[in-house]
JSON list of C-alpha atoms in Angstrom, two decimals:
[
{"chain": "A", "resi": 1, "resn": "MET", "atom": "CA", "xyz": [18.49, 9.02, -16.18]},
{"chain": "A", "resi": 2, "resn": "THR", "atom": "CA", "xyz": [16.19, 7.01, -18.44]},
{"chain": "A", "resi": 3, "resn": "THR", "atom": "CA", "xyz": [17.56, 3.77, -17.02]},
{"chain": "A", "resi": 4, "resn": "VAL", "atom": "CA", "xyz": [16.82, 4.95, -13.50]},
{"chain": "A", "resi": 5, "resn": "ARG", "atom": "CA", "xyz": [13.29, 5.98, -14.40]},
{"chain": "A", "resi": 6, "resn": "LEU", "atom": "CA", "xyz": [12.58, 2.64, -15.98]},
{"chain": "A", "resi": 7, "resn": "GLY", "atom": "CA", "xyz": [14.24, 0.75, -13.15]},
{"chain": "A", "resi": 8, "resn": "LEU", "atom": "CA", "xyz": [12.07, 2.07, -10.32]},
{"chain": "A", "resi": 9, "resn": "PRO", "atom": "CA", "xyz": [8.74, 0.63, -11.56]},
{"chain": "A", "resi": 10, "resn": "VAL", "atom": "CA", "xyz": [10.44, -2.66, -12.40]},
{"chain": "A", "resi": 11, "resn": "LEU", "atom": "CA", "xyz": [11.99, -2.81, -8.93]},
{"chain": "A", "resi": 12, "resn": "TYR", "atom": "CA", "xyz": [8.63, -2.06, -7.36]},
{"chain": "A", "resi": 13, "resn": "LEU", "atom": "CA", "xyz": [6.87, -4.82, -9.30]},
{"chain": "A", "resi": 14, "resn": "ARG", "atom": "CA", "xyz": [9.60, -7.37, -8.64]},
{"chain": "A", "resi": 15, "resn": "SER", "atom": "CA", "xyz": [9.47, -6.61, -4.90]},
{"chain": "A", "resi": 16, "resn": "ARG", "atom": "CA", "xyz": [5.74, -7.54, -4.94]},
{"chain": "A", "resi": 17, "resn": "ALA", "atom": "CA", "xyz": [6.17, -10.91, -6.71]},
{"chain": "A", "resi": 18, "resn": "LEU", "atom": "CA", "xyz": [3.86, -9.80, -9.51]},
{"chain": "A", "resi": 19, "resn": "PRO", "atom": "CA", "xyz": [4.23, -12.95, -11.68]},
{"chain": "A", "resi": 20, "resn": "ALA", "atom": "CA", "xyz": [3.08, -15.19, -8.82]},
{"chain": "A", "resi": 21, "resn": "THR", "atom": "CA", "xyz": [0.14, -12.88, -8.11]},
{"chain": "A", "resi": 22, "resn": "LEU", "atom": "CA", "xyz": [-0.96, -12.89, -11.75]},
{"chain": "A", "resi": 23, "resn": "ALA", "atom": "CA", "xyz": [-0.62, -16.67, -11.99]},
{"chain": "A", "resi": 24, "resn": "ALA", "atom": "CA", "xyz": [-2.76, -17.11, -8.88]},
{"chain": "A", "resi": 25, "resn": "LEU", "atom": "CA", "xyz": [-5.46, -14.80, -10.25]},
{"chain": "A", "resi": 26, "resn": "VAL", "atom": "CA", "xyz": [-5.56, -16.76, -13.51]},
{"chain": "A", "resi": 27, "resn": "GLY", "atom": "CA", "xyz": [-5.90, -20.00, -11.56]},
{"chain": "A", "resi": 28, "resn": "ILE", "atom": "CA", "xyz": [-8.76, -18.59, -9.48]},
{"chain": "A", "resi": 29, "resn": "ALA", "atom": "CA", "xyz": [-10.57, -17.43, -12.62]},
{"chain": "A", "resi": 30, "resn": "VAL", "atom": "CA", "xyz": [-10.25, -20.85, -14.26]},
{"chain": "A", "resi": 31, "resn": "LEU", "atom": "CA", "xyz": [-11.44, -22.63, -11.13]},
{"chain": "A", "resi": 32, "resn": "ALA", "atom": "CA", "xyz": [-14.36, -20.20, -10.75]},
{"chain": "A", "resi": 33, "resn": "ALA", "atom": "CA", "xyz": [-15.43, -20.76, -14.37]},
{"chain": "A", "resi": 34, "resn": "TRP", "atom": "CA", "xyz": [-15.38, -24.52, -13.92]},
{"chain": "A", "resi": 35, "resn": "ALA", "atom": "CA", "xyz": [-17.28, -24.38, -10.61]},
{"chain": "A", "resi": 36, "resn": "ALA", "atom": "CA", "xyz": [-19.91, -21.97, -11.94]},
{"chain": "A", "resi": 37, "resn": "ASP", "atom": "CA", "xyz": [-20.51, -24.09, -15.02]},
{"chain": "A", "resi": 38, "resn": "TRP", "atom": "CA", "xyz": [-20.73, -27.29, -12.98]},
{"chain": "A", "resi": 39, "resn": "LEU", "atom": "CA", "xyz": [-23.14, -25.82, -10.44]},
{"chain": "A", "resi": 40, "resn": "GLN", "atom": "CA", "xyz": [-25.43, -24.37, -13.07]},
{"chain": "A", "resi": 41, "resn": "SER", "atom": "CA", "xyz": [-25.51, -27.67, -14.96]},
{"chain": "A", "resi": 42, "resn": "ARG", "atom": "CA", "xyz": [-27.02, -29.46, -11.98]},
{"chain": "A", "resi": 43, "resn": "PRO", "atom": "CA", "xyz": [-30.76, -30.05, -12.59]},
{"chain": "A", "resi": 44, "resn": "GLU", "atom": "CA", "xyz": [-31.72, -29.10, -9.04]},
{"chain": "A", "resi": 45, "resn": "PHE", "atom": "CA", "xyz": [-30.24, -25.59, -9.32]},
{"chain": "A", "resi": 46, "resn": "ASP", "atom": "CA", "xyz": [-31.16, -22.40, -11.15]},
{"chain": "A", "resi": 47, "resn": "HIS", "atom": "CA", "xyz": [-28.99, -19.35, -11.87]},
{"chain": "A", "resi": 48, "resn": "THR", "atom": "CA", "xyz": [-28.60, -18.71, -8.13]},
{"chain": "A", "resi": 49, "resn": "ALA", "atom": "CA", "xyz": [-26.49, -21.86, -7.96]},
{"chain": "A", "resi": 50, "resn": "ARG", "atom": "CA", "xyz": [-23.50, -19.72, -8.83]},
{"chain": "A", "resi": 51, "resn": "LEU", "atom": "CA", "xyz": [-23.88, -17.64, -5.68]},
{"chain": "A", "resi": 52, "resn": "PRO", "atom": "CA", "xyz": [-21.18, -19.61, -3.78]},
{"chain": "A", "resi": 53, "resn": "VAL", "atom": "CA", "xyz": [-18.76, -18.85, -6.62]},
{"chain": "A", "resi": 54, "resn": "LEU", "atom": "CA", "xyz": [-19.63, -15.16, -6.50]},
{"chain": "A", "resi": 55, "resn": "ALA", "atom": "CA", "xyz": [-19.01, -15.17, -2.76]},
{"chain": "A", "resi": 56, "resn": "LEU", "atom": "CA", "xyz": [-15.80, -17.23, -2.66]},
{"chain": "A", "resi": 57, "resn": "ALA", "atom": "CA", "xyz": [-13.90, -16.30, -5.83]},
{"chain": "A", "resi": 58, "resn": "PRO", "atom": "CA", "xyz": [-13.67, -12.57, -5.00]},
{"chain": "A", "resi": 59, "resn": "LEU", "atom": "CA", "xyz": [-12.43, -13.45, -1.52]},
{"chain": "A", "resi": 60, "resn": "LEU", "atom": "CA", "xyz": [-9.66, -15.57, -3.01]},
{"chain": "A", "resi": 61, "resn": "ALA", "atom": "CA", "xyz": [-8.75, -12.87, -5.54]},
{"chain": "A", "resi": 62, "resn": "ALA", "atom": "CA", "xyz": [-8.66, -10.19, -2.84]},
{"chain": "A", "resi": 63, "resn": "THR", "atom": "CA", "xyz": [-6.50, -12.46, -0.67]},
{"chain": "A", "resi": 64, "resn": "VAL", "atom": "CA", "xyz": [-4.00, -12.89, -3.49]},
{"chain": "A", "resi": 65, "resn": "ILE", "atom": "CA", "xyz": [-3.89, -9.16, -4.17]},
{"chain": "A", "resi": 66, "resn": "GLY", "atom": "CA", "xyz": [-3.59, -8.32, -0.47]},
{"chain": "A", "resi": 67, "resn": "THR", "atom": "CA", "xyz": [-0.82, -10.78, 0.34]},
{"chain": "A", "resi": 68, "resn": "GLY", "atom": "CA", "xyz": [0.92, -9.73, -2.87]},
{"chain": "A", "resi": 69, "resn": "LEU", "atom": "CA", "xyz": [1.36, -6.29, -1.32]},
{"chain": "A", "resi": 70, "resn": "LEU", "atom": "CA", "xyz": [4.01, -7.71, 1.00]},
{"chain": "A", "resi": 71, "resn": "SER", "atom": "CA", "xyz": [7.22, -5.82, 0.39]},
{"chain": "A", "resi": 72, "resn": "HIS", "atom": "CA", "xyz": [10.74, -6.91, 1.22]},
{"chain": "A", "resi": 73, "resn": "THR", "atom": "CA", "xyz": [11.94, -3.36, 0.58]},
{"chain": "A", "resi": 74, "resn": "GLU", "atom": "CA", "xyz": [9.85, -1.45, 3.11]},
{"chain": "A", "resi": 75, "resn": "GLU", "atom": "CA", "xyz": [12.72, 0.79, 4.14]},
{"chain": "A", "resi": 76, "resn": "LEU", "atom": "CA", "xyz": [13.29, 1.71, 0.49]},
{"chain": "A", "resi": 77, "resn": "ASP", "atom": "CA", "xyz": [9.61, 2.46, 0.02]},
{"chain": "A", "resi": 78, "resn": "ARG", "atom": "CA", "xyz": [9.45, 4.73, 3.07]},
{"chain": "A", "resi": 79, "resn": "THR", "atom": "CA", "xyz": [12.74, 6.56, 2.66]},
{"chain": "A", "resi": 80, "resn": "ALA", "atom": "CA", "xyz": [12.97, 6.95, -1.11]},
{"chain": "A", "resi": 81, "resn": "VAL", "atom": "CA", "xyz": [13.06, 10.48, -2.47]},
{"chain": "A", "resi": 82, "resn": "ARG", "atom": "CA", "xyz": [10.43, 9.68, -5.06]},
{"chain": "A", "resi": 83, "resn": "ARG", "atom": "CA", "xyz": [6.85, 9.32, -3.86]},
{"chain": "A", "resi": 84, "resn": "TRP", "atom": "CA", "xyz": [5.63, 5.75, -3.95]},
{"chain": "A", "resi": 85, "resn": "TRP", "atom": "CA", "xyz": [1.89, 6.40, -3.65]},
{"chain": "A", "resi": 86, "resn": "PRO", "atom": "CA", "xyz": [1.29, 6.66, -7.43]},
{"chain": "A", "resi": 87, "resn": "ARG", "atom": "CA", "xyz": [2.89, 3.26, -7.92]},
{"chain": "A", "resi": 88, "resn": "ARG", "atom": "CA", "xyz": [0.91, 1.70, -5.07]},
{"chain": "A", "resi": 89, "resn": "LEU", "atom": "CA", "xyz": [-2.32, 3.15, -6.44]},
{"chain": "A", "resi": 90, "resn": "ALA", "atom": "CA", "xyz": [-1.58, 2.03, -10.00]},
{"chain": "A", "resi": 91, "resn": "TYR", "atom": "CA", "xyz": [-0.64, -1.42, -8.73]},
{"chain": "A", "resi": 92, "resn": "VAL", "atom": "CA", "xyz": [-3.87, -2.03, -6.82]},
{"chain": "A", "resi": 93, "resn": "LEU", "atom": "CA", "xyz": [-6.06, -0.48, -9.54]},
{"chain": "A", "resi": 94, "resn": "THR", "atom": "CA", "xyz": [-4.48, -2.62, -12.25]},
{"chain": "A", "resi": 95, "resn": "LEU", "atom": "CA", "xyz": [-4.74, -5.86, -10.30]},
{"chain": "A", "resi": 96, "resn": "THR", "atom": "CA", "xyz": [-8.34, -5.10, -9.34]},
{"chain": "A", "resi": 97, "resn": "ALA", "atom": "CA", "xyz": [-9.26, -4.48, -12.96]},
{"chain": "A", "resi": 98, "resn": "LEU", "atom": "CA", "xyz": [-7.55, -7.69, -14.10]},
{"chain": "A", "resi": 99, "resn": "ALA", "atom": "CA", "xyz": [-9.19, -9.77, -11.37]},
{"chain": "A", "resi": 100, "resn": "ALA", "atom": "CA", "xyz": [-12.63, -8.27, -11.96]},
{"chain": "A", "resi": 101, "resn": "GLY", "atom": "CA", "xyz": [-12.41, -8.78, -15.70]},
{"chain": "A", "resi": 102, "resn": "ALA", "atom": "CA", "xyz": [-11.17, -12.36, -15.49]},
{"chain": "A", "resi": 103, "resn": "LEU", "atom": "CA", "xyz": [-13.76, -13.39, -12.90]},
{"chain": "A", "resi": 104, "resn": "ALA", "atom": "CA", "xyz": [-16.57, -11.65, -14.76]},
{"chain": "A", "resi": 105, "resn": "LEU", "atom": "CA", "xyz": [-15.85, -13.93, -17.71]},
{"chain": "A", "resi": 106, "resn": "ALA", "atom": "CA", "xyz": [-16.27, -16.92, -15.38]},
{"chain": "A", "resi": 107, "resn": "VAL", "atom": "CA", "xyz": [-19.99, -16.23, -14.84]},
{"chain": "A", "resi": 108, "resn": "PRO", "atom": "CA", "xyz": [-21.55, -15.33, -18.20]},
{"chain": "A", "resi": 109, "resn": "GLY", "atom": "CA", "xyz": [-25.30, -15.00, -18.56]},
{"chain": "A", "resi": 110, "resn": "HIS", "atom": "CA", "xyz": [-27.97, -13.77, -16.16]},
{"chain": "A", "resi": 111, "resn": "PRO", "atom": "CA", "xyz": [-26.36, -10.35, -15.77]},
{"chain": "A", "resi": 112, "resn": "GLU", "atom": "CA", "xyz": [-29.50, -9.09, -14.06]},
{"chain": "A", "resi": 113, "resn": "GLU", "atom": "CA", "xyz": [-29.05, -11.55, -11.23]},
{"chain": "A", "resi": 114, "resn": "PHE", "atom": "CA", "xyz": [-25.86, -13.32, -10.16]},
{"chain": "A", "resi": 115, "resn": "GLY", "atom": "CA", "xyz": [-23.69, -12.82, -13.20]},
{"chain": "A", "resi": 116, "resn": "ALA", "atom": "CA", "xyz": [-20.79, -10.63, -14.23]},
{"chain": "A", "resi": 117, "resn": "PRO", "atom": "CA", "xyz": [-21.96, -7.34, -12.60]},
{"chain": "A", "resi": 118, "resn": "ALA", "atom": "CA", "xyz": [-22.30, -8.98, -9.18]},
{"chain": "A", "resi": 119, "resn": "MET", "atom": "CA", "xyz": [-18.90, -10.62, -9.60]},
{"chain": "A", "resi": 120, "resn": "VAL", "atom": "CA", "xyz": [-17.23, -7.32, -10.49]},
{"chain": "A", "resi": 121, "resn": "ARG", "atom": "CA", "xyz": [-18.89, -5.60, -7.53]},
{"chain": "A", "resi": 122, "resn": "ASN", "atom": "CA", "xyz": [-17.74, -8.29, -5.13]},
{"chain": "A", "resi": 123, "resn": "VAL", "atom": "CA", "xyz": [-14.17, -8.18, -6.42]},
{"chain": "A", "resi": 124, "resn": "VAL", "atom": "CA", "xyz": [-14.12, -4.40, -6.03]},
{"chain": "A", "resi": 125, "resn": "GLY", "atom": "CA", "xyz": [-15.57, -4.45, -2.52]},
{"chain": "A", "resi": 126, "resn": "ALA", "atom": "CA", "xyz": [-13.49, -7.35, -1.25]},
{"chain": "A", "resi": 127, "resn": "THR", "atom": "CA", "xyz": [-10.29, -5.84, -2.60]},
{"chain": "A", "resi": 128, "resn": "GLY", "atom": "CA", "xyz": [-11.10, -2.51, -0.98]},
{"chain": "A", "resi": 129, "resn": "VAL", "atom": "CA", "xyz": [-11.61, -4.09, 2.43]},
{"chain": "A", "resi": 130, "resn": "THR", "atom": "CA", "xyz": [-8.44, -6.13, 2.00]},
{"chain": "A", "resi": 131, "resn": "ALA", "atom": "CA", "xyz": [-6.42, -3.07, 0.98]},
{"chain": "A", "resi": 132, "resn": "ALA", "atom": "CA", "xyz": [-7.56, -1.22, 4.10]},
{"chain": "A", "resi": 133, "resn": "ALA", "atom": "CA", "xyz": [-6.72, -4.26, 6.21]},
{"chain": "A", "resi": 134, "resn": "ALA", "atom": "CA", "xyz": [-3.23, -4.33, 4.71]},
{"chain": "A", "resi": 135, "resn": "VAL", "atom": "CA", "xyz": [-2.67, -0.79, 5.98]},
{"chain": "A", "resi": 136, "resn": "VAL", "atom": "CA", "xyz": [-3.80, -1.70, 9.50]},
{"chain": "A", "resi": 137, "resn": "LEU", "atom": "CA", "xyz": [-2.68, -5.32, 9.89]},
{"chain": "A", "resi": 138, "resn": "GLY", "atom": "CA", "xyz": [-0.03, -5.78, 7.23]},
{"chain": "A", "resi": 139, "resn": "ALA", "atom": "CA", "xyz": [-0.14, -7.63, 3.92]},
{"chain": "A", "resi": 140, "resn": "ARG", "atom": "CA", "xyz": [0.19, -11.09, 5.43]},
{"chain": "A", "resi": 141, "resn": "ALA", "atom": "CA", "xyz": [-2.96, -10.73, 7.54]},
{"chain": "A", "resi": 142, "resn": "SER", "atom": "CA", "xyz": [-4.89, -8.56, 5.09]},
{"chain": "A", "resi": 143, "resn": "TRP", "atom": "CA", "xyz": [-7.09, -11.46, 4.01]},
{"chain": "A", "resi": 144, "resn": "LEU", "atom": "CA", "xyz": [-8.52, -12.05, 7.48]},
{"chain": "A", "resi": 145, "resn": "PRO", "atom": "CA", "xyz": [-11.16, -9.28, 7.96]},
{"chain": "A", "resi": 146, "resn": "MET", "atom": "CA", "xyz": [-12.88, -9.79, 4.60]},
{"chain": "A", "resi": 147, "resn": "THR", "atom": "CA", "xyz": [-12.79, -13.57, 4.94]},
{"chain": "A", "resi": 148, "resn": "VAL", "atom": "CA", "xyz": [-14.45, -13.45, 8.36]},
{"chain": "A", "resi": 149, "resn": "TYR", "atom": "CA", "xyz": [-16.98, -10.87, 7.22]},
{"chain": "A", "resi": 150, "resn": "GLY", "atom": "CA", "xyz": [-17.72, -12.65, 3.95]},
{"chain": "A", "resi": 151, "resn": "GLY", "atom": "CA", "xyz": [-18.25, -15.97, 5.72]},
{"chain": "A", "resi": 152, "resn": "ALA", "atom": "CA", "xyz": [-20.58, -14.40, 8.26]},
{"chain": "A", "resi": 153, "resn": "VAL", "atom": "CA", "xyz": [-22.59, -12.65, 5.57]},
{"chain": "A", "resi": 154, "resn": "TYR", "atom": "CA", "xyz": [-22.86, -15.84, 3.51]},
{"chain": "A", "resi": 155, "resn": "LEU", "atom": "CA", "xyz": [-24.39, -17.66, 6.47]},
{"chain": "A", "resi": 156, "resn": "ALA", "atom": "CA", "xyz": [-26.59, -14.83, 7.75]},
{"chain": "A", "resi": 157, "resn": "ALA", "atom": "CA", "xyz": [-27.82, -13.00, 4.64]},
{"chain": "A", "resi": 158, "resn": "PRO", "atom": "CA", "xyz": [-31.58, -13.28, 4.01]},
{"chain": "A", "resi": 159, "resn": "ARG", "atom": "CA", "xyz": [-32.76, -15.05, 0.88]},
{"chain": "A", "resi": 160, "resn": "THR", "atom": "CA", "xyz": [-34.75, -12.02, -0.23]},
{"chain": "A", "resi": 161, "resn": "PRO", "atom": "CA", "xyz": [-32.45, -9.35, -1.68]},
{"chain": "A", "resi": 162, "resn": "GLY", "atom": "CA", "xyz": [-32.77, -5.65, -1.09]},
{"chain": "A", "resi": 163, "resn": "GLY", "atom": "CA", "xyz": [-33.80, -3.69, 1.96]},
{"chain": "A", "resi": 164, "resn": "ALA", "atom": "CA", "xyz": [-31.34, -3.12, 4.77]},
{"chain": "A", "resi": 165, "resn": "ALA", "atom": "CA", "xyz": [-29.51, -6.32, 3.84]},
{"chain": "A", "resi": 166, "resn": "ALA", "atom": "CA", "xyz": [-28.32, -4.64, 0.64]},
{"chain": "A", "resi": 167, "resn": "TYR", "atom": "CA", "xyz": [-25.98, -2.57, 2.81]},
{"chain": "A", "resi": 168, "resn": "TRP", "atom": "CA", "xyz": [-24.56, -5.08, 5.27]},
{"chain": "A", "resi": 169, "resn": "ALA", "atom": "CA", "xyz": [-24.87, -8.18, 3.05]},
{"chain": "A", "resi": 170, "resn": "TRP", "atom": "CA", "xyz": [-23.73, -6.58, -0.18]},
{"chain": "A", "resi": 171, "resn": "PRO", "atom": "CA", "xyz": [-21.69, -9.60, -1.37]},
{"chain": "A", "resi": 172, "resn": "MET", "atom": "CA", "xyz": [-24.90, -11.66, -1.52]},
{"chain": "A", "resi": 173, "resn": "GLN", "atom": "CA", "xyz": [-26.97, -9.19, -3.53]},
{"chain": "A", "resi": 174, "resn": "PRO", "atom": "CA", "xyz": [-27.93, -9.42, -7.23]},
{"chain": "A", "resi": 175, "resn": "GLY", "atom": "CA", "xyz": [-25.94, -7.39, -9.71]},
{"chain": "A", "resi": 176, "resn": "PRO", "atom": "CA", "xyz": [-28.31, -4.42, -10.17]},
{"chain": "A", "resi": 177, "resn": "GLU", "atom": "CA", "xyz": [-28.67, -3.68, -6.43]},
{"chain": "A", "resi": 178, "resn": "VAL", "atom": "CA", "xyz": [-27.62, -0.02, -6.19]},
{"chain": "A", "resi": 179, "resn": "ALA", "atom": "CA", "xyz": [-27.09, 0.01, -2.42]},
{"chain": "A", "resi": 180, "resn": "ALA", "atom": "CA", "xyz": [-24.72, -2.95, -2.63]},
{"chain": "A", "resi": 181, "resn": "TRP", "atom": "CA", "xyz": [-22.70, -1.19, -5.32]},
{"chain": "A", "resi": 182, "resn": "ALA", "atom": "CA", "xyz": [-22.54, 1.95, -3.19]},
{"chain": "A", "resi": 183, "resn": "VAL", "atom": "CA", "xyz": [-21.11, 0.05, -0.22]},
{"chain": "A", "resi": 184, "resn": "ALA", "atom": "CA", "xyz": [-18.63, -1.93, -2.32]},
{"chain": "A", "resi": 185, "resn": "GLY", "atom": "CA", "xyz": [-17.52, 1.19, -4.19]},
{"chain": "A", "resi": 186, "resn": "THR", "atom": "CA", "xyz": [-17.06, 3.14, -0.98]},
{"chain": "A", "resi": 187, "resn": "ALA", "atom": "CA", "xyz": [-15.05, 0.30, 0.56]},
{"chain": "A", "resi": 188, "resn": "TYR", "atom": "CA", "xyz": [-12.80, 0.24, -2.49]},
{"chain": "A", "resi": 189, "resn": "GLY", "atom": "CA", "xyz": [-12.33, 3.99, -2.60]},
{"chain": "A", "resi": 190, "resn": "VAL", "atom": "CA", "xyz": [-11.37, 4.16, 1.06]},
{"chain": "A", "resi": 191, "resn": "GLY", "atom": "CA", "xyz": [-9.17, 1.07, 0.95]},
{"chain": "A", "resi": 192, "resn": "ALA", "atom": "CA", "xyz": [-7.31, 2.05, -2.22]},
{"chain": "A", "resi": 193, "resn": "ALA", "atom": "CA", "xyz": [-6.75, 5.60, -0.95]},
{"chain": "A", "resi": 194, "resn": "LEU", "atom": "CA", "xyz": [-5.41, 4.40, 2.40]},
{"chain": "A", "resi": 195, "resn": "LEU", "atom": "CA", "xyz": [-3.11, 1.91, 0.73]},
{"chain": "A", "resi": 196, "resn": "ALA", "atom": "CA", "xyz": [-1.79, 4.46, -1.74]},
{"chain": "A", "resi": 197, "resn": "LEU", "atom": "CA", "xyz": [-1.11, 7.07, 0.93]},
{"chain": "A", "resi": 198, "resn": "ARG", "atom": "CA", "xyz": [0.13, 4.91, 3.78]},
{"chain": "A", "resi": 199, "resn": "GLY", "atom": "CA", "xyz": [1.26, 1.63, 2.24]},
{"chain": "A", "resi": 200, "resn": "PRO", "atom": "CA", "xyz": [0.95, -1.76, 3.94]},
{"chain": "A", "resi": 201, "resn": "HIS", "atom": "CA", "xyz": [1.72, -1.96, 7.63]},
{"chain": "A", "resi": 202, "resn": "PRO", "atom": "CA", "xyz": [5.33, -3.13, 8.09]},
{"chain": "A", "resi": 203, "resn": "ASN", "atom": "CA", "xyz": [5.94, -6.82, 8.76]},
{"chain": "A", "resi": 204, "resn": "ARG", "atom": "CA", "xyz": [8.82, -6.93, 11.21]},
{"chain": "A", "resi": 205, "resn": "ASP", "atom": "CA", "xyz": [9.52, -10.64, 11.01]},
{"chain": "A", "resi": 206, "resn": "HIS", "atom": "CA", "xyz": [11.18, -10.78, 7.63]}
]
């Protein structure tokens, strides 16, 4: 009985290619740290130079987490006697925490502006949107909605933070912006709950 209990979580993690997901997240964090340091070292930039990193790195991390939800054992997940939602919830929570922590270390300093708090918020919000997209579109296409939205916001967001833009352009807001945190947190809560309860939409071509 103990062997079976230990085997189910291991089977679940192996079916999601966890080592590849973790390796990709580490690579994104290293690249983000290098890019943030290089941008900030340029004499023509100030601390806002890291804004492209805070916009792009969470998108990449959310993409890795979302596509990592692809399961080659969908029938097992949906027909197993044991409920899979606790494992799905634990999986997405753990990966979100790891990604947020690693990327927060990539942008030290200026926490009141575009530093670690803004990075954590963007990882949380982007992962939430991606998790919800995985439920609707499937894991393979889960990266698409947040990528399109994030790109549009990056181009259209006003330079002055706050106001109504704090709600619709939350990825481009400074760290302490409460409204941006509220939107990102809500997106994560909804996305994680949907993913835990429903699981990714089946991909019928594998």
